[in-house]
Amino acid sequence: MAMSRPRWVAFVAVLGAFMLAAAGCANKDEGGGGAQGADCSADQFGCLTLASGEPIKIGTLLSITGDNRSLGVDSQRGVELAVDNLDGKLDGKPGQLMGHNVELVNTDETCSKEGGQSGATKLAADPKLMSVIGTSCSSAALGVADTIFSKKGILLISPSNTGPSLTAEGQHQPFYLRTAHNDKIQGAVVADFAKDKLSATKAATIHDESPYSDGLAAVFREVFEKQGGKITNDEAVQSTDRDMKSVLNSIAQNKPDFIYYPAFNPVCALIVKQAQAIPALADTALMGSDGCAAPEYVKVGGKATYGTWSSSPDVTAQTSNNAFYGQQFLPAYQKQFGERPISVFNAHAFDAFNILAEALKRSAKDDGGTLTIPRTKLKDEVYKTSNYKGLSGTLTCTPSGDCATAVSIAVYKVPAWPIEGGTANPKPVFTETKTLAEASA
């Protein structure tokens, strides 16, 4: 008996030491610390762990080919400049984020539901993907990319989705946000322009049945009618249509003062070009939207586009309110890509990347270069973004995913607009700032 007790004590001591060592190894494998391990096990989507020297993968899902490539390429360039500026210098050399290189995985959504489905599925299959900047078009996100990524716990932050339905109650997906404005704001500003600046009393709309185009046209009609205006026509075309004459002739019969066609090119350009041949529309004001705002509008529509109007974010306000945008960002854009911006959402893409980067710094655990990133915590930190002074304006993210809650929308007269091919130093003919709360009232 005297010998058995020491053996039993020794066995327990050895077993205890083994268990402590095992626990230490387990904590180390989880990224260190019991609390962090608990965060990962409690997170529905777990943690993304990146070893020291391993790149941070961020996807872009944008419209970078086809008729609407300008919209996506412009935003992709905004993301590239944000990566370039991580070291505080726009010198064409990528900086690092938390000591890690950033690897951009660029994917095309072709401005379509099908493209959003295939692109999001491909990106979401990579377990090392942290987040995605996209989509360009609301049709590629709504019920497609926003849902695919939310089911995987992968953030999707859009620089140019403006369709109201994406952040509407009952439709908003939890891992979806946007730095672009909600078209409840743009539609209301356009209605104000038509009524107050042009004294229009009768208006018609043409949309291409996409969530963006249909939603924006609907907001305009609702606000215009509330102001006492009359909607003469609510017409629809397909994005693949090339003959707009029947729709335009139908509109011409009712002699509206104003036609608003918030769509994409070449539909926008073809509407203008073909309207020129209809005498009854000679004195009718023609206006496109930020979806039309691309070099293709003038290239396809020719001189017929001169004197038409376009609504979009107020780029001149971005330049005057933020010295960095005008003095550093725009010169770097032109130097690196050989042309002026080809759309109006490059600043929004730059901001989308940066609010993501700031949220990463607040949510990730850095253990000697190894990053442990709880996916839900990363999402929560992005949603906590408040009064962030971005290039596109001041961003405060709401629970519904709208981060641009007070927005200046401008109306430009083509070709005096702020994109490649437009005149130098363009000034808007009308600009108005509205909050999302005001526009939703």
Short mmCIF file of N, CA, C and O in Angstrom, two decimals, residues 271-329:
data_model
loop_
_atom_site.label_atom_id
_atom_site.label_comp_id
_atom_site.label_asym_id
_atom_site.label_seq_id
_atom_site.Cartn_x
_atom_site.Cartn_y
_atom_site.Cartn_z
N ILE A 271 -32.48 54.98 -77.30
CA ILE A 271 -33.70 55.76 -77.05
C ILE A 271 -33.51 57.18 -77.56
O ILE A 271 -34.36 57.74 -78.25
N VAL A 272 -32.37 57.78 -77.21
CA VAL A 272 -32.09 59.17 -77.61
C VAL A 272 -31.95 59.28 -79.12
O VAL A 272 -32.53 60.17 -79.76
N LYS A 273 -31.19 58.37 -79.69
CA LYS A 273 -30.91 58.43 -81.12
C LYS A 273 -32.20 58.28 -81.94
O LYS A 273 -32.41 59.00 -82.93
N GLN A 274 -33.05 57.37 -81.53
CA GLN A 274 -34.28 57.11 -82.28
C GLN A 274 -35.37 58.13 -81.98
O GLN A 274 -36.25 58.39 -82.81
N ALA A 275 -35.32 58.75 -80.79
CA ALA A 275 -36.28 59.81 -80.46
C ALA A 275 -36.08 61.02 -81.36
O ALA A 275 -37.03 61.75 -81.67
N GLN A 276 -34.84 61.23 -81.81
CA GLN A 276 -34.51 62.37 -82.66
C GLN A 276 -35.30 62.35 -83.97
O GLN A 276 -35.55 63.39 -84.56
N ALA A 277 -35.68 61.15 -84.40
CA ALA A 277 -36.38 61.01 -85.68
C ALA A 277 -37.90 61.16 -85.54
O ALA A 277 -38.63 61.03 -86.53
N ILE A 278 -38.39 61.45 -84.33
CA ILE A 278 -39.83 61.58 -84.10
C ILE A 278 -40.16 63.05 -83.84
O ILE A 278 -39.85 63.58 -82.76
N PRO A 279 -40.75 63.74 -84.81
CA PRO A 279 -40.99 65.19 -84.69
C PRO A 279 -41.76 65.58 -83.44
O PRO A 279 -41.49 66.63 -82.85
N ALA A 280 -42.70 64.75 -83.01
CA ALA A 280 -43.53 65.09 -81.85
C ALA A 280 -42.73 65.14 -80.55
O ALA A 280 -43.20 65.67 -79.54
N LEU A 281 -41.50 64.60 -80.57
CA LEU A 281 -40.66 64.60 -79.37
C LEU A 281 -39.55 65.64 -79.45
O LEU A 281 -38.67 65.68 -78.59
N ALA A 282 -39.60 66.50 -80.43
CA ALA A 282 -38.52 67.46 -80.66
C ALA A 282 -38.30 68.38 -79.47
O ALA A 282 -37.16 68.79 -79.18
N ASP A 283 -39.36 68.73 -78.76
CA ASP A 283 -39.24 69.66 -77.63
C ASP A 283 -39.34 68.95 -76.28
O ASP A 283 -39.47 69.61 -75.25
N THR A 284 -39.29 67.63 -76.29
CA THR A 284 -39.40 66.86 -75.05
C THR A 284 -38.02 66.69 -74.42
O THR A 284 -37.07 66.28 -75.10
N ALA A 285 -37.90 67.00 -73.14
CA ALA A 285 -36.63 66.82 -72.42
C ALA A 285 -36.38 65.33 -72.21
O ALA A 285 -37.27 64.59 -71.79
N LEU A 286 -35.15 64.90 -72.52
CA LEU A 286 -34.77 63.49 -72.42
C LEU A 286 -33.72 63.33 -71.33
O LEU A 286 -32.71 64.06 -71.33
N MET A 287 -33.93 62.35 -70.46
CA MET A 287 -33.01 62.21 -69.32
C MET A 287 -32.74 60.75 -68.99
O MET A 287 -33.65 59.95 -68.82
N GLY A 288 -31.45 60.43 -68.89
CA GLY A 288 -31.02 59.11 -68.44
C GLY A 288 -30.58 59.15 -66.98
O GLY A 288 -30.79 60.15 -66.28
N SER A 289 -29.92 58.09 -66.56
CA SER A 289 -29.54 57.95 -65.15
C SER A 289 -28.08 57.53 -65.07
O SER A 289 -27.38 57.46 -66.07
N ASP A 290 -27.65 57.18 -63.85
CA ASP A 290 -26.26 56.76 -63.68
C ASP A 290 -25.95 55.46 -64.40
O ASP A 290 -24.80 55.17 -64.70
N GLY A 291 -26.97 54.66 -64.72
CA GLY A 291 -26.74 53.47 -65.53
C GLY A 291 -26.35 53.81 -66.96
O GLY A 291 -25.68 53.05 -67.65
N CYS A 292 -26.79 54.98 -67.42
CA CYS A 292 -26.45 55.44 -68.76
C CYS A 292 -25.09 56.12 -68.81
O CYS A 292 -24.52 56.31 -69.90
N ALA A 293 -24.59 56.53 -67.63
CA ALA A 293 -23.39 57.37 -67.56
C ALA A 293 -22.13 56.59 -67.87
O ALA A 293 -21.42 56.11 -66.98
N ALA A 294 -21.83 56.47 -69.15
CA ALA A 294 -20.65 55.75 -69.63
C ALA A 294 -20.28 56.30 -70.99
O ALA A 294 -21.14 56.87 -71.69
N PRO A 295 -19.03 56.16 -71.42
CA PRO A 295 -18.63 56.66 -72.75
C PRO A 295 -19.49 56.10 -73.88
O PRO A 295 -19.68 56.76 -74.91
N GLU A 296 -20.04 54.89 -73.68
CA GLU A 296 -20.85 54.26 -74.73
C GLU A 296 -22.10 55.06 -75.07
O GLU A 296 -22.64 54.97 -76.18
N TYR A 297 -22.59 55.83 -74.11
CA TYR A 297 -23.80 56.63 -74.34
C TYR A 297 -23.61 57.58 -75.51
O TYR A 297 -24.44 57.65 -76.43
N VAL A 298 -22.49 58.29 -75.51
CA VAL A 298 -22.21 59.24 -76.58
C VAL A 298 -21.71 58.52 -77.83
O VAL A 298 -22.03 58.91 -78.96
N LYS A 299 -20.92 57.46 -77.64
CA LYS A 299 -20.40 56.73 -78.80
C LYS A 299 -21.52 56.15 -79.64
O LYS A 299 -21.49 56.20 -80.88
N VAL A 300 -22.53 55.59 -78.99
CA VAL A 300 -23.64 54.96 -79.72
C VAL A 300 -24.67 56.00 -80.14
O VAL A 300 -25.18 55.99 -81.27
N GLY A 301 -25.00 56.91 -79.22
CA GLY A 301 -26.05 57.89 -79.51
C GLY A 301 -25.60 59.06 -80.35
O GLY A 301 -26.43 59.75 -80.95
N GLY A 302 -24.29 59.31 -80.40
CA GLY A 302 -23.76 60.40 -81.20
C GLY A 302 -24.22 61.77 -80.70
O GLY A 302 -24.53 61.95 -79.52
N LYS A 303 -24.30 62.72 -81.64
CA LYS A 303 -24.66 64.10 -81.27
C LYS A 303 -26.08 64.21 -80.74
O LYS A 303 -26.44 65.21 -80.11
N ALA A 304 -26.89 63.18 -80.95
CA ALA A 304 -28.26 63.20 -80.42
C ALA A 304 -28.28 63.25 -78.90
O ALA A 304 -29.24 63.71 -78.29
N THR A 305 -27.21 62.77 -78.29
CA THR A 305 -27.14 62.77 -76.83
C THR A 305 -26.83 64.15 -76.26
O THR A 305 -27.10 64.42 -75.09
N TYR A 306 -26.28 65.05 -77.09
CA TYR A 306 -25.91 66.39 -76.61
C TYR A 306 -27.19 67.15 -76.25
O TYR A 306 -28.15 67.20 -77.02
N GLY A 307 -27.18 67.72 -75.06
CA GLY A 307 -28.35 68.46 -74.60
C GLY A 307 -29.32 67.61 -73.80
O GLY A 307 -30.28 68.14 -73.23
N THR A 308 -29.09 66.29 -73.74
CA THR A 308 -29.90 65.46 -72.86
C THR A 308 -29.33 65.55 -71.44
O THR A 308 -28.23 66.07 -71.23
N TRP A 309 -30.07 65.03 -70.49
CA TRP A 309 -29.68 65.14 -69.09
C TRP A 309 -29.32 63.77 -68.53
O TRP A 309 -29.74 62.73 -69.05
N SER A 310 -28.57 63.77 -67.45
CA SER A 310 -28.22 62.52 -66.78
C SER A 310 -28.15 62.74 -65.27
O SER A 310 -27.51 63.68 -64.81
N SER A 311 -28.82 61.88 -64.51
CA SER A 311 -28.73 61.94 -63.05
C SER A 311 -27.68 60.95 -62.58
O SER A 311 -27.51 59.87 -63.14
N SER A 312 -26.94 61.35 -61.52
CA SER A 312 -25.90 60.47 -60.98
C SER A 312 -25.42 61.05 -59.66
O SER A 312 -25.79 62.18 -59.29
N PRO A 313 -24.57 60.32 -58.93
CA PRO A 313 -23.93 60.94 -57.76
C PRO A 313 -23.24 62.23 -58.17
O PRO A 313 -22.72 62.35 -59.29
N ASP A 314 -23.24 63.20 -57.28
CA ASP A 314 -22.63 64.49 -57.57
C ASP A 314 -21.12 64.39 -57.41
O ASP A 314 -20.57 64.57 -56.33
N VAL A 315 -20.45 64.09 -58.52
CA VAL A 315 -19.00 63.91 -58.49
C VAL A 315 -18.28 65.21 -58.18
O VAL A 315 -17.23 65.22 -57.54
N THR A 316 -18.86 66.34 -58.59
CA THR A 316 -18.21 67.62 -58.28
C THR A 316 -18.24 67.89 -56.77
O THR A 316 -17.31 68.50 -56.23
N ALA A 317 -19.26 67.41 -56.09
CA ALA A 317 -19.30 67.54 -54.63
C ALA A 317 -18.22 66.68 -53.98
O ALA A 317 -17.59 67.09 -53.00
N GLN A 318 -17.99 65.50 -54.55
CA GLN A 318 -16.91 64.65 -54.04
C GLN A 318 -15.57 65.35 -54.16
O GLN A 318 -14.74 65.31 -53.25
N THR A 319 -15.37 66.03 -55.29
CA THR A 319 -14.10 66.72 -55.53
C THR A 319 -13.92 67.91 -54.59
O THR A 319 -12.85 68.12 -54.03
N SER A 320 -14.99 68.69 -54.40
CA SER A 320 -14.88 69.89 -53.58
C SER A 320 -14.86 69.58 -52.09
O SER A 320 -14.26 70.31 -51.30
N ASN A 321 -15.51 68.47 -51.69
CA ASN A 321 -15.59 68.14 -50.27
C ASN A 321 -14.42 67.30 -49.77
O ASN A 321 -14.23 67.15 -48.56
N ASN A 322 -13.65 66.74 -50.68
CA ASN A 322 -12.56 65.87 -50.27
C ASN A 322 -11.35 66.15 -51.16
O ASN A 322 -11.32 65.74 -52.33
N ALA A 323 -10.36 66.85 -50.61
CA ALA A 323 -9.19 67.23 -51.39
C ALA A 323 -8.45 66.02 -51.94
O ALA A 323 -7.90 66.06 -53.05
N PHE A 324 -8.45 64.92 -51.20
CA PHE A 324 -7.75 63.71 -51.64
C PHE A 324 -8.33 63.21 -52.97
O PHE A 324 -7.59 62.80 -53.87
N TYR A 325 -9.66 63.26 -53.10
CA TYR A 325 -10.29 62.76 -54.32
C TYR A 325 -9.83 63.56 -55.54
O TYR A 325 -9.44 62.97 -56.56
N GLY A 326 -9.88 64.88 -55.44
CA GLY A 326 -9.53 65.70 -56.59
C GLY A 326 -8.05 65.81 -56.84
O GLY A 326 -7.61 65.82 -58.00
N GLN A 327 -7.26 65.85 -55.78
CA GLN A 327 -5.83 66.13 -55.93
C GLN A 327 -4.97 64.88 -56.04
O GLN A 327 -3.85 64.94 -56.57
N GLN A 328 -5.44 63.75 -55.53
CA GLN A 328 -4.63 62.53 -55.57
C GLN A 328 -5.32 61.37 -56.29
O GLN A 328 -4.73 60.75 -57.17
N PHE A 329 -6.57 61.10 -55.92
CA PHE A 329 -7.25 59.93 -56.48
C PHE A 329 -7.45 60.07 -57.99
O PHE A 329 -7.07 59.17 -58.76
#
